[in-house]
PDB file of C-alpha atoms and ligand atoms in Angstrom:
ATOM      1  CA  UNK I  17      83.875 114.444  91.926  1.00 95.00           C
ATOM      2  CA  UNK I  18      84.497 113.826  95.324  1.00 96.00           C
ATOM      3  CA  UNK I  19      86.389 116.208  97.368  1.00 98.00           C
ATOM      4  CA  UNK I  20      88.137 115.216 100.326  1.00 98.00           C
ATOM      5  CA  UNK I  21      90.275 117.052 103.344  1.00 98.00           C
ATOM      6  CA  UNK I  22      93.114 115.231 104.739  1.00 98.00           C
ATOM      7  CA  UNK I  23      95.330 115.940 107.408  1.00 98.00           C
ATOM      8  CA  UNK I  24      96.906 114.951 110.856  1.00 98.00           C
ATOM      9  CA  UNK I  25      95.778 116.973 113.895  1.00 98.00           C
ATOM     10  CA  UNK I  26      97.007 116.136 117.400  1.00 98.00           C
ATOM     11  CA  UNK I  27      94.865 115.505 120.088  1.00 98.00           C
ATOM     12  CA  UNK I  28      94.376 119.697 120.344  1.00 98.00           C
ATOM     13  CA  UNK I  29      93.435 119.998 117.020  1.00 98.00           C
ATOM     14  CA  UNK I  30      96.778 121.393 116.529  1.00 98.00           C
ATOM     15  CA  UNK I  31      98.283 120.780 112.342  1.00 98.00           C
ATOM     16  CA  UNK I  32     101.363 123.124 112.769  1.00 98.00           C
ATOM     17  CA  UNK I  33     104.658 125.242 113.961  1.00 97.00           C
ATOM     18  CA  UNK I  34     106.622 127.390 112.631  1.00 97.00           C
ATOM     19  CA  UNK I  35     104.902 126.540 109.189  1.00 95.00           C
ATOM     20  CA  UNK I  36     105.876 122.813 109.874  1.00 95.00           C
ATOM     21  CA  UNK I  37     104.207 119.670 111.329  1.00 96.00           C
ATOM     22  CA  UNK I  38     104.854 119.445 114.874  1.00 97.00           C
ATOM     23  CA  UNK I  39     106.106 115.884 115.265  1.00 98.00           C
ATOM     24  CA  UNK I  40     107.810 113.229 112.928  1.00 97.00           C
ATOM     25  CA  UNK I  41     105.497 110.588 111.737  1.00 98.00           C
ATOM     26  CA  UNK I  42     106.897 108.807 108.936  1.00 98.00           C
ATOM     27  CA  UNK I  43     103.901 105.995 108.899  1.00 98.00           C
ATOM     28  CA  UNK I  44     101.667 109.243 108.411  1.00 98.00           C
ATOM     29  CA  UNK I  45     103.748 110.347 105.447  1.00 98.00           C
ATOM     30  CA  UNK I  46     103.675 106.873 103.874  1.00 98.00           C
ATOM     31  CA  UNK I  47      99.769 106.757 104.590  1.00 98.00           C
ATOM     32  CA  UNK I  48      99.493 110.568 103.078  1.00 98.00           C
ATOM     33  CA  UNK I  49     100.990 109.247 100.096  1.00 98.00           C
ATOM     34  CA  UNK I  50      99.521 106.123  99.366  1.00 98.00           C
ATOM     35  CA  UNK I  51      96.475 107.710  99.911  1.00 98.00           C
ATOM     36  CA  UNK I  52      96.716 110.809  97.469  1.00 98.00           C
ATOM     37  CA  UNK I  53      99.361 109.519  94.807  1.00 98.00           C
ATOM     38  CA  UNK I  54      97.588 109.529  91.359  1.00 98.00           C
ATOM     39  CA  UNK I  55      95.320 112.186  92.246  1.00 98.00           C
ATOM     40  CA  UNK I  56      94.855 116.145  92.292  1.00 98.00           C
ATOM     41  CA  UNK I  57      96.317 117.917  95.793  1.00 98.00           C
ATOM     42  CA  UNK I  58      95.131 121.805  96.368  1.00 98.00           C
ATOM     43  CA  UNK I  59      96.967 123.703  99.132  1.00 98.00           C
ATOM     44  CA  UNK I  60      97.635 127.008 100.082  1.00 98.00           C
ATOM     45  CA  UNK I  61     100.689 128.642  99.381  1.00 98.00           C
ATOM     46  CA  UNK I  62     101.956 128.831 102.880  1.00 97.00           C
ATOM     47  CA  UNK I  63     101.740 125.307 102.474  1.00 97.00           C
ATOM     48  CA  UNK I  64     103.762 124.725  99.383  1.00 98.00           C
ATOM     49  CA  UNK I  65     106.357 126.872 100.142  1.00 96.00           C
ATOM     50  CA  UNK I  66     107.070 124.842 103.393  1.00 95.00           C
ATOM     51  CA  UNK I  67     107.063 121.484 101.405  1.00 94.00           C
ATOM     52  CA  UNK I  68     109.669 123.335  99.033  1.00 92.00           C
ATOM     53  CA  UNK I  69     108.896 121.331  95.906  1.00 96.00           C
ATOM     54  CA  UNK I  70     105.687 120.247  94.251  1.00 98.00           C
ATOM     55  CA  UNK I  71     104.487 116.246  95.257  1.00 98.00           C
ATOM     56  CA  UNK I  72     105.744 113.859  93.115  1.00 98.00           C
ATOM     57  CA  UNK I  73     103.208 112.093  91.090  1.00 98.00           C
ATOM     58  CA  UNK I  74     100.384 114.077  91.682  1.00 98.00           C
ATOM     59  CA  UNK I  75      98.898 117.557  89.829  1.00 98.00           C
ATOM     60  CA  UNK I  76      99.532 120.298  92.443  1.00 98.00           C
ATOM     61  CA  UNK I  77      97.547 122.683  92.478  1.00 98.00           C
ATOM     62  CA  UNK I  78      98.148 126.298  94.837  1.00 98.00           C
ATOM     63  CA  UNK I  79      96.145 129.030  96.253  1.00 98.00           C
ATOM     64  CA  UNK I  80      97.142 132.656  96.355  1.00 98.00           C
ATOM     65  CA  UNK I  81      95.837 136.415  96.330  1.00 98.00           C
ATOM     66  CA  UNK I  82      99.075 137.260  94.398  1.00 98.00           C
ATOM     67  CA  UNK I  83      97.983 137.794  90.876  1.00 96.00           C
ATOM     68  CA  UNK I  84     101.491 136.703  89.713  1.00 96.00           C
ATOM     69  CA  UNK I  85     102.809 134.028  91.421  1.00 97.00           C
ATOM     70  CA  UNK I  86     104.001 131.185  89.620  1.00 96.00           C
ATOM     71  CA  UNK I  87     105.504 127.889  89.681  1.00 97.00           C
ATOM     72  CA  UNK I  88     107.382 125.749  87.748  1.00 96.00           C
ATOM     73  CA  UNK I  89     105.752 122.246  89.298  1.00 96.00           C
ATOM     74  CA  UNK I  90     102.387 123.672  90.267  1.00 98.00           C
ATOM     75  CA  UNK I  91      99.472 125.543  89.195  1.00 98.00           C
ATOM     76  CA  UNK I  92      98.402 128.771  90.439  1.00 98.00           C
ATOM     77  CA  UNK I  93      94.988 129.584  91.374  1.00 98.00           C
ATOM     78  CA  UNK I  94      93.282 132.537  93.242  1.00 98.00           C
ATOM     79  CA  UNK I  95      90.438 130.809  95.178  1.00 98.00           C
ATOM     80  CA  UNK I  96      89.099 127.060  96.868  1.00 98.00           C
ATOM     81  CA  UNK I  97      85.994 127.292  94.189  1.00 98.00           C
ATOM     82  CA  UNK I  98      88.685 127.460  91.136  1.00 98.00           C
ATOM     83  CA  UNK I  99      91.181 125.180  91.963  1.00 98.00           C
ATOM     84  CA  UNK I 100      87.886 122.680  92.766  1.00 98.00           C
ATOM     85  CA  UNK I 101      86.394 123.773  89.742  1.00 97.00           C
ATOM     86  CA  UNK I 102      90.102 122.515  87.576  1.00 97.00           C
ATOM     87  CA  UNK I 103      89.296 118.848  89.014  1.00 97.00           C
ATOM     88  CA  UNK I 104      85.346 118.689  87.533  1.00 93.00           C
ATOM     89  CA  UNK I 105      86.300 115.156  85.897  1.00 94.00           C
ATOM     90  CA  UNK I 106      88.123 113.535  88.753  1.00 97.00           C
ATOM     91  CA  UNK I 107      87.152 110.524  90.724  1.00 97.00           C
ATOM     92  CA  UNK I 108      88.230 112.213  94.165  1.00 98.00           C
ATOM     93  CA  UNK I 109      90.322 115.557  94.503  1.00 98.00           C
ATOM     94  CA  UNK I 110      92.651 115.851  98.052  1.00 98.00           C
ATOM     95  CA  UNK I 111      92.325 118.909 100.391  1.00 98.00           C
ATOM     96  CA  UNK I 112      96.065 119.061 101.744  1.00 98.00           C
ATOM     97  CA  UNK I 113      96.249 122.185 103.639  1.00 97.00           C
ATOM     98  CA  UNK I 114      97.080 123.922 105.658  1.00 97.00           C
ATOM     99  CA  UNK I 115      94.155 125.573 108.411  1.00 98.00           C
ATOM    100  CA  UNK I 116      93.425 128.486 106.235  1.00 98.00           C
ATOM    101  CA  UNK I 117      92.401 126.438 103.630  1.00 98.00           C
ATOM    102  CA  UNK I 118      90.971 123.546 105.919  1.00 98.00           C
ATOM    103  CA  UNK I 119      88.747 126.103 106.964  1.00 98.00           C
ATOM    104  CA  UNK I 120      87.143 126.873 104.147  1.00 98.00           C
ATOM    105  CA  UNK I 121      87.246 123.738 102.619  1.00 98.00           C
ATOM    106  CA  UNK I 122      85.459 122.096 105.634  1.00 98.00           C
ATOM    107  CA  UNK I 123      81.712 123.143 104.152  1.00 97.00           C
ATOM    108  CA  UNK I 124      82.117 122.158 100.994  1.00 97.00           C
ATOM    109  CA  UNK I 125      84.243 118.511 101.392  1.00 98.00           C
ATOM    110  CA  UNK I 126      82.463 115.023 101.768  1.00 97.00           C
ATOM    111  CA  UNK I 127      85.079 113.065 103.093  1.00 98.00           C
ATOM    112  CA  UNK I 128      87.730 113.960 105.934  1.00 98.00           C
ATOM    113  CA  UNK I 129      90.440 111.582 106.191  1.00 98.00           C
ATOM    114  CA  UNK I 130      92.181 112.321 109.583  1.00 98.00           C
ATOM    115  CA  UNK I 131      95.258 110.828 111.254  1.00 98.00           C
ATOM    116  CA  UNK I 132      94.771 111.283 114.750  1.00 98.00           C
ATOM    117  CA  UNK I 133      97.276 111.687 116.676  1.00 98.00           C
ATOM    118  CA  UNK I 134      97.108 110.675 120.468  1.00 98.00           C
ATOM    119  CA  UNK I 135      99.346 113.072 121.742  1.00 98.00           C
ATOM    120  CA  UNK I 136      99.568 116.955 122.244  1.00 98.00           C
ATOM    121  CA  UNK I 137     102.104 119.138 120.927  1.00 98.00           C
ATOM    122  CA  UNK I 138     103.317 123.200 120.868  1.00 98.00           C
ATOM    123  CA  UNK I 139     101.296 124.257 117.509  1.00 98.00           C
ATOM    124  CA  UNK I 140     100.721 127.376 116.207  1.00 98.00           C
ATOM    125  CA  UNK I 141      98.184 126.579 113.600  1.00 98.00           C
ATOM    126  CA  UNK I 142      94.869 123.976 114.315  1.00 98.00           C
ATOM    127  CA  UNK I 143      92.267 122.307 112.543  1.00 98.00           C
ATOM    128  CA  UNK I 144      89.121 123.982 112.644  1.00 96.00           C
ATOM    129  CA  UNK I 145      86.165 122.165 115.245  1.00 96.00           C
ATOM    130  CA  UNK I 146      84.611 119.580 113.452  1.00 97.00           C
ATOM    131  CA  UNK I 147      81.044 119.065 114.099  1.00 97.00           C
ATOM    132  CA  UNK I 148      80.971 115.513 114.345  1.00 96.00           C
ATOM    133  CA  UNK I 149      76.883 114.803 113.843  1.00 97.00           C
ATOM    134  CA  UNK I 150      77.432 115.947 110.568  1.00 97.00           C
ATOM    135  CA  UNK I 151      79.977 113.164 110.415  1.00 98.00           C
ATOM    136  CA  UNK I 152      80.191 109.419 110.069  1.00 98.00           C
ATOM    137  CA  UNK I 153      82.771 107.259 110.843  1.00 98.00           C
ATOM    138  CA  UNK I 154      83.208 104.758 108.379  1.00 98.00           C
ATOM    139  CA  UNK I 155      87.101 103.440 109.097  1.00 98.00           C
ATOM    140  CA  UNK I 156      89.156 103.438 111.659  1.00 98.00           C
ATOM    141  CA  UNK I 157      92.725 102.082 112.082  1.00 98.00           C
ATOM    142  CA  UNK I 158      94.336 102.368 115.554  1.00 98.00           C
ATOM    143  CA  UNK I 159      97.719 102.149 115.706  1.00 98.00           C
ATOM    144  CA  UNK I 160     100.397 101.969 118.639  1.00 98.00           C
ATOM    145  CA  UNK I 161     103.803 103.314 118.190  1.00 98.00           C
ATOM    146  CA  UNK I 162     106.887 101.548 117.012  1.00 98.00           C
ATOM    147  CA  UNK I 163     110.470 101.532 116.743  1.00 97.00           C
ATOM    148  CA  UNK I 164     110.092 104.589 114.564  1.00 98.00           C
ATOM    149  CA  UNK I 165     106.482 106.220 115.275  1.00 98.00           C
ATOM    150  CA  UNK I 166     107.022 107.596 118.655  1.00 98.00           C
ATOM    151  CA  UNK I 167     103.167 107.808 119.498  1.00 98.00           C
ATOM    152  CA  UNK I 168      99.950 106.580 119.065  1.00 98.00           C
ATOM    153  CA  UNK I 169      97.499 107.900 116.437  1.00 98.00           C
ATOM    154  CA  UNK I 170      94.360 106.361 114.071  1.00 98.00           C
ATOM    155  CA  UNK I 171      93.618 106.900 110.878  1.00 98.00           C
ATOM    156  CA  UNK I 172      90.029 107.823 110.496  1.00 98.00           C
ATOM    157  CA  UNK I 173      88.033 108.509 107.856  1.00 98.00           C
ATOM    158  CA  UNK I 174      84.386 110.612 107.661  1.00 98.00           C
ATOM    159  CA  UNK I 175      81.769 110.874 105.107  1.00 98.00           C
ATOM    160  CA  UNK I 176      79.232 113.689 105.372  1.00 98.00           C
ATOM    161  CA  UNK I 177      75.432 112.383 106.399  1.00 95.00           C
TER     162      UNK I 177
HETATM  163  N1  LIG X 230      99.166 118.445 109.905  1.00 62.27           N
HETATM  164  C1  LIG X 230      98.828 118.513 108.641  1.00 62.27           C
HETATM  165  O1  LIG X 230      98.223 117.567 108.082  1.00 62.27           O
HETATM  166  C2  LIG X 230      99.151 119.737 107.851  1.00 62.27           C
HETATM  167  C3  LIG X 230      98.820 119.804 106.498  1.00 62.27           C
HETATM  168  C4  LIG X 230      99.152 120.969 105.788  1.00 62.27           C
HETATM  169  C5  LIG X 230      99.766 122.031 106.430  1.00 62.27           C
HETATM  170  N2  LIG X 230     100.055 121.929 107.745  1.00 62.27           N
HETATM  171  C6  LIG X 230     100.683 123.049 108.458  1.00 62.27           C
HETATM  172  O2  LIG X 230      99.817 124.178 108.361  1.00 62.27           O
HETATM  173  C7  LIG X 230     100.605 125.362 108.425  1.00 62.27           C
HETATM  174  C8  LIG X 230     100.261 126.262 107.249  1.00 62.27           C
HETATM  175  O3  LIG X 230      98.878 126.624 107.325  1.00 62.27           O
HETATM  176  P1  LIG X 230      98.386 128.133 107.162  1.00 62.27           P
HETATM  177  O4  LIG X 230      96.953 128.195 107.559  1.00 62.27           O
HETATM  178  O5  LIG X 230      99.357 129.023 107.860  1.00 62.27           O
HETATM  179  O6  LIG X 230      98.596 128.417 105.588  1.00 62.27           O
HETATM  180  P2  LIG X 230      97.985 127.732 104.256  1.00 62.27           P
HETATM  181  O7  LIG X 230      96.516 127.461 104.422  1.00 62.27           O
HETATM  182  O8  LIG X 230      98.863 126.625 103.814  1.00 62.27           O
HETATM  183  O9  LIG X 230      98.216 128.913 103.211  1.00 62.27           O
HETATM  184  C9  LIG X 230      97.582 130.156 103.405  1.00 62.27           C
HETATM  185  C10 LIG X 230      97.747 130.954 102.129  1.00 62.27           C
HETATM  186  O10 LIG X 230      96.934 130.366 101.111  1.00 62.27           O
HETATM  187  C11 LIG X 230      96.406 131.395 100.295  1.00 62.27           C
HETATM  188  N3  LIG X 230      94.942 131.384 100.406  1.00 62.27           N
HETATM  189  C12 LIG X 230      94.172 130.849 101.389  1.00 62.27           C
HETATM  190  N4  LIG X 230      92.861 131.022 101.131  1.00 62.27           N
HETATM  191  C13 LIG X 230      92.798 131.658  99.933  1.00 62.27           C
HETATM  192  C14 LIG X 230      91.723 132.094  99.112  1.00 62.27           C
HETATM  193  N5  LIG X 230      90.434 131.914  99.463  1.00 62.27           N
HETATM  194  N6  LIG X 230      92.014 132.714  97.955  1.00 62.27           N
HETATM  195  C15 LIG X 230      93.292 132.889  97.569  1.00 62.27           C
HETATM  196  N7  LIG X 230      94.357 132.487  98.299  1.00 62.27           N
HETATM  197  C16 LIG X 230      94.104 131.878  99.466  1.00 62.27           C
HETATM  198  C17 LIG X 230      97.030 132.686 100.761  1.00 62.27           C
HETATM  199  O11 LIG X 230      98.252 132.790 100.045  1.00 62.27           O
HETATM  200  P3  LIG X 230      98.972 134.205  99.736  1.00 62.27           P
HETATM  201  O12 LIG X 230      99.466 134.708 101.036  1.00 62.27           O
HETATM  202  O13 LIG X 230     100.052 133.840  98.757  1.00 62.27           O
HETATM  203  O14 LIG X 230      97.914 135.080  99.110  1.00 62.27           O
HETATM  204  C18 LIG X 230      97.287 132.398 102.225  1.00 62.27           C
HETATM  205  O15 LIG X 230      98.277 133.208 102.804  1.00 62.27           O
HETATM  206  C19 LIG X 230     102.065 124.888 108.433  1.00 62.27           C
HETATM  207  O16 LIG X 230     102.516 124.833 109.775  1.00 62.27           O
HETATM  208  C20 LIG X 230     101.993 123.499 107.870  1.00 62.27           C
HETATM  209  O17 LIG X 230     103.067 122.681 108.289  1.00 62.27           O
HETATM  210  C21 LIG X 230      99.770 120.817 108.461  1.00 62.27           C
END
């Protein structure tokens, strides 16, 4: 199985406010989901709760400490290792968010696919550094803004050495 983070960060490293993204991207969201339909997503509950329903066409899978929290669209599960450990037989299992769980998924991951946005923004919530030796790029998309992406951003994706 191959696990994989993915998320936008602006050019601070900054993922969130107010336990929302920080700017409207909508060729982000269309990338997010072309990218992770058909497969697993794991995020923390913070996360969930500000998407306010599970992702359509994908299993959803949640982290919490509370012992009895449950969903009707998504599965519960008390730590990184177990929700990983649900996915053993899939081809490629997506890291969603949000920085609590980035951070401890960053270790263990062998693929980070990263919109990066070219443009900095109030956040309250960031990406953890990335060492990039322990990265390589292997795609790179750059991308100028439109009509209805308001700035410039890439999507990038890494594969551990
Ligand atoms: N830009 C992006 O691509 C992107 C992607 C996703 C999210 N975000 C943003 O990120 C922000 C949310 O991030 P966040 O760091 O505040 O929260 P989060 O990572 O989404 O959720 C944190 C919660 O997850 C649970 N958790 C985390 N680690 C755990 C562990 N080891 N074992 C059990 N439970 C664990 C805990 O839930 P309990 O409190 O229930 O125990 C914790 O409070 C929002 O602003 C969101 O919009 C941005």
């Amino acid at each position: 199985m191959n696990s994989s983070i993915i998320v936008a960060a602006d050019s601070n490293r900054g993922i969130g406010r107010n336990n929302e993204l920080p700017w409207y991207l909508p060729a982000d969201l269309k990338y997010f989901k072309a990218v992770t339909t058909g497969h697993t997503v794991i995020m923390g509950r913070k996360t969930f709760e500000s998407m306010g329903k599970a992702l359509p066409n994908r299993r959803n899978i949640v982290i919490s400490r509370q012992e009895d929290l449950h969903f009707k669209d998504a599965a519960v599960t008390h730590s990184l290792e177990s929700a990983l450990s649900l996915c053993n037989r899939e081809d490629e299992v997506f890291i969603i968010g949000g920085a609590e769980v980035f951070r401890q998924a960053l270790p263990v991951v062998n693929t980070l696919y990263i919109t990066e946005i070219h443009h900095s923004f109030e956040a309250d919530t960031f990406l953890p550094e990335i060492n990039y030796d322990e990265w390589k790029e292997t795609k790179r998309d750059d991308r100028l803004p439109d009509e209805k992406n308001q700035y410039p951003y890439s999507f990038v994706i890494y594969e551990k050495y």
